[in-house]
Short mmCIF file of C-alpha atoms and ligand atoms in Angstrom, two decimals:
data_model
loop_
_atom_site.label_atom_id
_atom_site.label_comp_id
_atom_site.label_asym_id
_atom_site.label_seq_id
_atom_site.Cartn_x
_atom_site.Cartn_y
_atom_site.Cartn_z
CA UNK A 198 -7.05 1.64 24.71
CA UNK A 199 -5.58 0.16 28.25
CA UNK A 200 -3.61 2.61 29.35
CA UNK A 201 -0.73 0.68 31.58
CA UNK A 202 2.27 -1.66 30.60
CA UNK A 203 1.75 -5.29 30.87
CA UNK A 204 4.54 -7.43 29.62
CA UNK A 205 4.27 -10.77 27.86
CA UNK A 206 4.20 -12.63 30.86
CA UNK A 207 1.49 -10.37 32.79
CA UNK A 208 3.84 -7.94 34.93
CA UNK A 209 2.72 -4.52 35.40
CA UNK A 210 5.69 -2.22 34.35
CA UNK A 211 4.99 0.79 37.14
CA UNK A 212 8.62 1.74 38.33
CA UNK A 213 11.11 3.51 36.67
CA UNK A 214 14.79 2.98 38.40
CA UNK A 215 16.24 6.59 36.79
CA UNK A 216 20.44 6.73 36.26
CA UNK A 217 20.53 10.08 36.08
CA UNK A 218 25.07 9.55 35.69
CA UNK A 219 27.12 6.83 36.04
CA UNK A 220 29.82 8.63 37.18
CA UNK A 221 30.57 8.15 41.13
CA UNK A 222 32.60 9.79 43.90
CA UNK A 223 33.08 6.64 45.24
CA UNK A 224 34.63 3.27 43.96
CA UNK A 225 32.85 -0.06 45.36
CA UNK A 226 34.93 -3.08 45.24
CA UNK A 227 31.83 -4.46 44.22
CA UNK A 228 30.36 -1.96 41.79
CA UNK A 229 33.30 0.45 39.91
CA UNK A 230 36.98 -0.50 39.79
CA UNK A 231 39.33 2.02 41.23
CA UNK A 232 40.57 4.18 38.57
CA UNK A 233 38.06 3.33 36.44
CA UNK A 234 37.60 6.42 34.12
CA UNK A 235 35.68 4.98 31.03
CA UNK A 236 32.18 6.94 31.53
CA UNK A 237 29.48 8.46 29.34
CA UNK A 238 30.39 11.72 27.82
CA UNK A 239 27.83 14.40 30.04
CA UNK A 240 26.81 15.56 25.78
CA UNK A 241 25.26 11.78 25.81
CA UNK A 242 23.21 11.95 28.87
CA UNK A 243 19.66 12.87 28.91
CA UNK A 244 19.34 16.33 29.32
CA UNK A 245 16.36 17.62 32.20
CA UNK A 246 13.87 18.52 29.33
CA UNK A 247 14.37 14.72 27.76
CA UNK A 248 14.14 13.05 31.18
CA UNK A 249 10.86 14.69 32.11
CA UNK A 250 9.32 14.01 28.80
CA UNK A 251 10.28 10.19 29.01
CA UNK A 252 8.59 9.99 32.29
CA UNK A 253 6.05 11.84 31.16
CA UNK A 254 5.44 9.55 28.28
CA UNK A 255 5.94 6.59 31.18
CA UNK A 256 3.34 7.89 33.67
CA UNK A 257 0.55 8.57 30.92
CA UNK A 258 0.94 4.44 30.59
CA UNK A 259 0.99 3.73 34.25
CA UNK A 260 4.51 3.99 35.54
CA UNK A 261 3.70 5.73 39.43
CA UNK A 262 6.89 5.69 40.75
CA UNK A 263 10.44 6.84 40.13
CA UNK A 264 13.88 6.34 41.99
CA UNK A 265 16.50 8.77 40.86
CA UNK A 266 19.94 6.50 40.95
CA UNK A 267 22.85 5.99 39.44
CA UNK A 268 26.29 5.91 40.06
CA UNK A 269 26.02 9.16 42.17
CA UNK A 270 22.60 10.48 41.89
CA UNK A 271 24.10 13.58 44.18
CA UNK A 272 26.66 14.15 41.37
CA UNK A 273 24.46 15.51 38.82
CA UNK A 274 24.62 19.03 38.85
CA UNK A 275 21.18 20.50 39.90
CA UNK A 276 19.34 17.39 40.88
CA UNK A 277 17.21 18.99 42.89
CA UNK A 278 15.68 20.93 39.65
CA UNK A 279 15.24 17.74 38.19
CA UNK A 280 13.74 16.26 41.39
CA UNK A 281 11.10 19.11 41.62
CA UNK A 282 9.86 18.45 38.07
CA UNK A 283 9.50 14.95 38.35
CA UNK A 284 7.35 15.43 41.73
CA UNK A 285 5.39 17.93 39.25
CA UNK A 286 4.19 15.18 36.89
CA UNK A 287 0.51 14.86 37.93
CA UNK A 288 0.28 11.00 38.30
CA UNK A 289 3.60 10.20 39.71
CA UNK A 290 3.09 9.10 42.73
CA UNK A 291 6.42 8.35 44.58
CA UNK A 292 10.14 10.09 44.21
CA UNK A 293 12.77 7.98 45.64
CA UNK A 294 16.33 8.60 45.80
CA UNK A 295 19.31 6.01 45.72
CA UNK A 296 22.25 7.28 47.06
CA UNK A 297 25.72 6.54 48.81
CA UNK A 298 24.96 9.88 51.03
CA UNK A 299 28.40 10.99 50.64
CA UNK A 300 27.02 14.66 49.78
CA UNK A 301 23.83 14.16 51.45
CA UNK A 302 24.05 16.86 54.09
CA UNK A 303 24.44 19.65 51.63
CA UNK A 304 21.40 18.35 49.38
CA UNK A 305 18.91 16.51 51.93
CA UNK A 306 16.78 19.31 52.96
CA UNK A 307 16.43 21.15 48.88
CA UNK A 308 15.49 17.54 47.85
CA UNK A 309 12.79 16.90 50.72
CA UNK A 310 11.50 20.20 49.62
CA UNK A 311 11.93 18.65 46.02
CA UNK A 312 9.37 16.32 46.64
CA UNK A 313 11.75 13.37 47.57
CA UNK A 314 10.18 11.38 50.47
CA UNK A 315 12.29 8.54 51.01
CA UNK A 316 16.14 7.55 50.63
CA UNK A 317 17.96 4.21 50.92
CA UNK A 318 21.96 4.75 51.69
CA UNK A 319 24.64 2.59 50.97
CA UNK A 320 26.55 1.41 53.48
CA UNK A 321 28.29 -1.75 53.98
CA UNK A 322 30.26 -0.75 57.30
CA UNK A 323 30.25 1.01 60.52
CA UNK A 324 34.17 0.57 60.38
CA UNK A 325 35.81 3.84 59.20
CA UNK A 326 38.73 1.80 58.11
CA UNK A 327 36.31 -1.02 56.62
CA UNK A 328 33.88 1.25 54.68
CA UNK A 329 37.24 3.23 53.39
CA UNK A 330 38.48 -0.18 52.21
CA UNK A 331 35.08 -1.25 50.73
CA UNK A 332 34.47 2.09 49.06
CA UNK A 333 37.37 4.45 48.86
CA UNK A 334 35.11 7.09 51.14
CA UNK A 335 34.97 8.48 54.41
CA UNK A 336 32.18 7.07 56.39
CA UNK A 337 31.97 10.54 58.37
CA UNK A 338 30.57 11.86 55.44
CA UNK A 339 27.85 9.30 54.83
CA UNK A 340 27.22 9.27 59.00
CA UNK A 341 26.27 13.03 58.57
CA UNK A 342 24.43 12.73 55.16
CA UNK A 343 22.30 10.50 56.92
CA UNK A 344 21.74 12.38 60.25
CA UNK A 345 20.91 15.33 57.42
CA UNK A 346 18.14 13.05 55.97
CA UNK A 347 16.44 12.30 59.33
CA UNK A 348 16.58 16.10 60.35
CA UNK A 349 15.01 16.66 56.89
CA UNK A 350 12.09 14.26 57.35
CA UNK A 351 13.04 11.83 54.86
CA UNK A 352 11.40 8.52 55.57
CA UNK A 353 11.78 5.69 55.78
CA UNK A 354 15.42 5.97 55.61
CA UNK A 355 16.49 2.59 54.38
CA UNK A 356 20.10 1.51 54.87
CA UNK A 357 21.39 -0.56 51.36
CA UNK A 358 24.21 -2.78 52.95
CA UNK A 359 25.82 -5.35 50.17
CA UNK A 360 26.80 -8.36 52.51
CA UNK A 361 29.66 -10.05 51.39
CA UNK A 362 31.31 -13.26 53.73
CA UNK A 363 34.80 -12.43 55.53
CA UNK A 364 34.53 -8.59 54.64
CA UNK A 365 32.00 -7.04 56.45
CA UNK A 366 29.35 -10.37 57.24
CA UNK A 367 30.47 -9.99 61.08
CA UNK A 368 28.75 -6.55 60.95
CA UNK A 369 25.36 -7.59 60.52
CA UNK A 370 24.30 -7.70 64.02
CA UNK A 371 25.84 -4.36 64.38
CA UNK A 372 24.03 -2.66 61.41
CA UNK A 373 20.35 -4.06 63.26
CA UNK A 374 21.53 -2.58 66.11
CA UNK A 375 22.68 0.87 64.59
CA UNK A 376 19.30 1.01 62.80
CA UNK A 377 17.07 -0.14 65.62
CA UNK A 378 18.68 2.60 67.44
CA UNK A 379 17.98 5.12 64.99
CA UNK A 380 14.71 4.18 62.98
CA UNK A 381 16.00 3.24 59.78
CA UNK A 382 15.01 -0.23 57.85
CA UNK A 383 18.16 -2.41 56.78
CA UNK A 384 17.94 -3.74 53.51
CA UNK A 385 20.56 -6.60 53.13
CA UNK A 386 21.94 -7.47 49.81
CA UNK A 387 23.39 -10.63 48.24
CA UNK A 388 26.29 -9.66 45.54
CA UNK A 389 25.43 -9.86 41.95
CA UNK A 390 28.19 -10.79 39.47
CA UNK A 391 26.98 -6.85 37.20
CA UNK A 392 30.45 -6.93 35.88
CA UNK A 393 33.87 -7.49 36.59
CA UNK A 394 34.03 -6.24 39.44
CA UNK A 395 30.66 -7.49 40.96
CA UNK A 396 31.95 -10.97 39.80
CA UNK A 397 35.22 -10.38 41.97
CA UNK A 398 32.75 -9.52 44.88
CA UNK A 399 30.38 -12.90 44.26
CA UNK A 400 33.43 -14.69 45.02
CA UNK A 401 32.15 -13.57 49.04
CA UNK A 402 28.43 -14.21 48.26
CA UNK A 403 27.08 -14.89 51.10
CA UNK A 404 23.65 -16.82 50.85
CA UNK A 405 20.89 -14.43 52.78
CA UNK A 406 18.80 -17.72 53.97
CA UNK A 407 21.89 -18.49 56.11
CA UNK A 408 21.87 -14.43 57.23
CA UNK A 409 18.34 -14.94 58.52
CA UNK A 410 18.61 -18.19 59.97
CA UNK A 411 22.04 -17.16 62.00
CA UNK A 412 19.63 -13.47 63.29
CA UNK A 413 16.57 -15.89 63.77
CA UNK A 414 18.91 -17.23 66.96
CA UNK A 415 19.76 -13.41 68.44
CA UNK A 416 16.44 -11.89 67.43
CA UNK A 417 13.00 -12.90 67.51
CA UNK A 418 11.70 -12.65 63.86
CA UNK A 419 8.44 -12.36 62.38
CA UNK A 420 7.12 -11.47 58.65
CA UNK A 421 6.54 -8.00 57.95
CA UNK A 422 5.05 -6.21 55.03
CA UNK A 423 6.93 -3.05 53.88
CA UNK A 424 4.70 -0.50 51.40
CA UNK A 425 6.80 -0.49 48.38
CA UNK A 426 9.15 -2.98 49.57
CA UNK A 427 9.75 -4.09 45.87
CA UNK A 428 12.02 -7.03 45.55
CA UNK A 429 13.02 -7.40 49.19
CA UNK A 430 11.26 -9.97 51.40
CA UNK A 431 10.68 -8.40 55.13
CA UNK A 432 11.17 -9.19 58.51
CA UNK A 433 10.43 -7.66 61.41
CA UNK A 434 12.53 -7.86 65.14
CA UNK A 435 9.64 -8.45 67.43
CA UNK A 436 9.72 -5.45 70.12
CA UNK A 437 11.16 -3.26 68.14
CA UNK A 438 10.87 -0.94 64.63
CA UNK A 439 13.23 -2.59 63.26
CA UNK A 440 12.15 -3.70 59.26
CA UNK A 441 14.79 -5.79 57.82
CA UNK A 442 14.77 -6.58 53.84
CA UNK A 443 16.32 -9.49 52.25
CA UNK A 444 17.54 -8.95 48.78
CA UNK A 445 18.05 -12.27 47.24
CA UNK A 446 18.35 -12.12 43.54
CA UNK A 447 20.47 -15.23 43.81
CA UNK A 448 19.06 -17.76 46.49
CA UNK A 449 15.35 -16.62 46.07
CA UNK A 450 14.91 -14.50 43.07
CA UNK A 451 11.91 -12.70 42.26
CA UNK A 452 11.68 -11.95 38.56
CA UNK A 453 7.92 -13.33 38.56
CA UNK A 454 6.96 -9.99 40.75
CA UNK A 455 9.45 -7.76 38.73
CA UNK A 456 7.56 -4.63 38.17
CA UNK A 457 10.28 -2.22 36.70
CA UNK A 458 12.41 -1.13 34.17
CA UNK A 459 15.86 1.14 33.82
CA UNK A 460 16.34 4.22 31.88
CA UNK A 461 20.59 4.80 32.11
CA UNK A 462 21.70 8.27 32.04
CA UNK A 463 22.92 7.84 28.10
CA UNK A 464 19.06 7.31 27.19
CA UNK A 465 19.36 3.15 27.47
CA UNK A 466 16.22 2.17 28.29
CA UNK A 467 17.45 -1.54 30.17
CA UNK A 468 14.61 -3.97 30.13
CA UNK A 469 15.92 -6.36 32.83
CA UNK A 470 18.71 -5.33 35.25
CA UNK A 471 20.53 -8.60 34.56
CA UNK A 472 19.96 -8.90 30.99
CA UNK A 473 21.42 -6.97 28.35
CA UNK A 474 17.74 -6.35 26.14
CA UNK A 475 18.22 -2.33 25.73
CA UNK A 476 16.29 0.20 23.62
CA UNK A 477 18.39 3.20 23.33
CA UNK A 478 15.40 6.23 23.46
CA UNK A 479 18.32 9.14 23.29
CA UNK A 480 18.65 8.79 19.08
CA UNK A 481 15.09 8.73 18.58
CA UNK A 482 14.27 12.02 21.24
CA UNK A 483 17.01 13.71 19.12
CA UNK A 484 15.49 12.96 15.82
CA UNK A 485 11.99 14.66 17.19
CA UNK A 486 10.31 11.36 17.62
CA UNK A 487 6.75 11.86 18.71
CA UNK A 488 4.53 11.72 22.12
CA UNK A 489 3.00 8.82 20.43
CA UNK A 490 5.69 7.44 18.16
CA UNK A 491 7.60 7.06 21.99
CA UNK A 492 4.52 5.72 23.82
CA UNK A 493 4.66 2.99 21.03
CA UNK A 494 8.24 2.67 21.74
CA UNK A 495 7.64 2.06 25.12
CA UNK A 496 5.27 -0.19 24.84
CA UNK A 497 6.85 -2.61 22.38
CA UNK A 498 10.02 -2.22 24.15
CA UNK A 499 8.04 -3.53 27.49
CA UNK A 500 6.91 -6.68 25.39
CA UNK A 501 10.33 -7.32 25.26
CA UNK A 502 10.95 -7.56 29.08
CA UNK A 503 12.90 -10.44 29.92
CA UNK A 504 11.22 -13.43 31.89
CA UNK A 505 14.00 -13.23 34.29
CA UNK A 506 18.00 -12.64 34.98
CA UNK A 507 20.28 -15.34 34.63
CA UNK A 508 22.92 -14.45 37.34
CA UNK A 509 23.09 -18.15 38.58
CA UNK A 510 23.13 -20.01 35.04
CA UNK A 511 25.22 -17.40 33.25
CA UNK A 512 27.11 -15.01 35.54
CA UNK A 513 29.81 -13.96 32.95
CA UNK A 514 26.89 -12.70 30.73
CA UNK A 515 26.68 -9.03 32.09
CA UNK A 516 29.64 -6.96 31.62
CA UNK A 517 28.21 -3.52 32.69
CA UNK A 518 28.39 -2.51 36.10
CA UNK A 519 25.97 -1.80 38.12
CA UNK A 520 26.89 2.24 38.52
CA UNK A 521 25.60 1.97 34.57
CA UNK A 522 22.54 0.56 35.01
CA UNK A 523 21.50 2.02 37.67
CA UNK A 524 21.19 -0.17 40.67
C1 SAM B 2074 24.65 1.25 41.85
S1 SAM B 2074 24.21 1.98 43.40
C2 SAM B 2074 23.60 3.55 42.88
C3 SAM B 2074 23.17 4.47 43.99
C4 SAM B 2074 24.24 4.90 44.99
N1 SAM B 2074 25.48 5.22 44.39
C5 SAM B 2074 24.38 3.87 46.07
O1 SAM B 2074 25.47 3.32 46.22
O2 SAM B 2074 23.41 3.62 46.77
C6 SAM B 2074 22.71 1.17 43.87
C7 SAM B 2074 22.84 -0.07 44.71
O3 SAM B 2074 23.50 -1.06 43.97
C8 SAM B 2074 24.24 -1.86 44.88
N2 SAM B 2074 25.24 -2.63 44.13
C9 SAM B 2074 26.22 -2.19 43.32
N3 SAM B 2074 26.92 -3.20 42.79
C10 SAM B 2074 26.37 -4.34 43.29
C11 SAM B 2074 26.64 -5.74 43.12
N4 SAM B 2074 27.62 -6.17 42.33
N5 SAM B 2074 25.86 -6.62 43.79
C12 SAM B 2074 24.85 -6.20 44.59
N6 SAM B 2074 24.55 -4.91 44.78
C13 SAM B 2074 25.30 -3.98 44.14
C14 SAM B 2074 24.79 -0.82 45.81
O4 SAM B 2074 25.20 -1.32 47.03
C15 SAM B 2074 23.65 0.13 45.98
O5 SAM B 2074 22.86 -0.25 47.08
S1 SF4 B 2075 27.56 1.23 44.65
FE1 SF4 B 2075 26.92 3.34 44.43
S2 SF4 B 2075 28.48 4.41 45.63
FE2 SF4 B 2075 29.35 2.45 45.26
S3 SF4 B 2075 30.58 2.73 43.39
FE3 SF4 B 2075 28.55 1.97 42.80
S4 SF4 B 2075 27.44 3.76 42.28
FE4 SF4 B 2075 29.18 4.41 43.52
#
């Protein structure tokens, strides 16, 4: 029997995006509203033993890599364990982390040692004022969880910055500039309306095509590749390191390459990060399903994958945010 996921229109399913809480320590204007309280009771998230059996279910059918996300990732009480257990799982290839780096300095070196190689960090602003405003955090904290990553030999160290027009678009040049200087890729974002809240913040989208064509007349551009570069389309600044991503769900999507899936921290197994097609795996690991009663489950649930988001034709149709799904 063929041992990988294929969905029904030919993508290989071999990525697992991995919420492991959607509970933050920040509040992103456009990810969580401030205040927001309304989370998943910790009894209803996947507990260590469940999470490595899913992905070892996921890797015997092809899945190689795994990026621990959330919300917080850092959060989670002894993600490191988890971390080192994943890394264990014989065919899993690549252990990623997704994080906002506020409590990276304490974690970064037990989590290299964990087996995670790479980290992308959000950051939207090299404004202490501006990143407090965007995120209700102190961008001294993320500056040292990131210096903490370097020193641990994370790499690459990829810097997640959501660009949104008349809050933080005049940074752009600055952010190259920050991570030509210190060897990190920049990974630019268009907003996504996951949400209320992401809705609010697509009312700044900011088209990326423009974005490249404005660098394109400061910096000499050419195509790059980036191993593992996923969804984001890369350029490179000739003369320098310098990899920068475009992530362009909305003026370029690139649902016909999609070649993941989302397991939340409450067990929902999200088929397509802007669809709402779920299989919730929790119920049936607490019942005692089997290896191969889930393998079935995951298969039949991958047949199910969504040809692609709708965020242009129906942007009102995901009310989750993005903290839950696990961006
Ligand atoms: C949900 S966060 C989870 C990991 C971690 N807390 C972080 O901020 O990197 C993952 C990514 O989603 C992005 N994100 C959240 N809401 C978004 C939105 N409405 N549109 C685009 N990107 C969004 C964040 O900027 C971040 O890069
Ligand atoms: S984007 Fe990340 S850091 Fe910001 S609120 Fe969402 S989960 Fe938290």
């Amino acid at each position: 029997m063929d041992k990988s996921l294929v969905d029904a229109f030919g993508r290989q399913i071999e990525y697992v995006r991995l919420s492991v809480t959607d509970r933050c320590d920040l509040r992103c204007t456009y990810c969580l509203p401030r205040g927001y309280r309304d989370f998943a009771e910790p009894g209803d998230w996947l507990t260590f033993d469940e999470i490595e059996r899913v992905m070892r279910v996921f890797t015997g059918v092809g899945v190689r890599r795994v990026r621990l996300t959330g919300g917080e990732p850092l959060t989670r009480h002894n993600l490191t364990e988890l971390a080192a257990r994943l890394h264990a799982l014989p065919r899993l290839e690549d252990l990623s982390l997704s994080t906002n780096g506020v409590q990276l300095r304490k974690h970064a070196h037990a989590l290299r040692q964990a087996g995670v190689q790479r980290v992308n960090i959000g950051l939207g602003s090299l404004r202490p004022g501006r990143f407090s405003a965007i995120t209700g955090g102190r961008l001294d904290r993320v500056l040292e969880g990131l210096a903490a990553a370097k020193e641990a030999g994370m790499h690459p160290i990829k810097i997640n910055m959501v660009v949104m027009k008349g809050i933080n678009d005049d940074e752009i040049e600055d952010m190259v500039q920050f991570c030509i200087e210190r060897g990190f890729t920049l990974r630019l974002i268009e907003t996504m309306p996951m949400g209320a809240t992401g809705r609010t913040a697509a009312e700044h989208y900011l088209d990326l095509q423009a974005v490249r064509q404005r660098l394109a007349e400061t910096f000499d551009l050419l195509p790059a590749v980036m191993p593992g570069g996923g969804p984001a389309r890369y350029m490179q600044i000739s003369g320098t390191n310098l990899k920068i991503g475009f992530i362009t769900p909305l003026s370029q999507h690139f649902c016909e390459t999609c070649n993941r899936v989302r397991l939340a921290a409450d067990g929902t197994l999200y088929l397509c990060l802007g669809q709402n097609d779920k299989v919730e795996l929790r119920p049936l690991l607490r019942q005692g399903i089997s290896d191969a009663e889930l393998e079935e489950t995951l298969r039949a649930a991958i047949a199910r994958k969504p040809k692609k988001h709708e965020f242009r034709e129906q942007p009102q149709k995901i009310v989750r945010f993005m903290s839950k799904t696990g961006g």
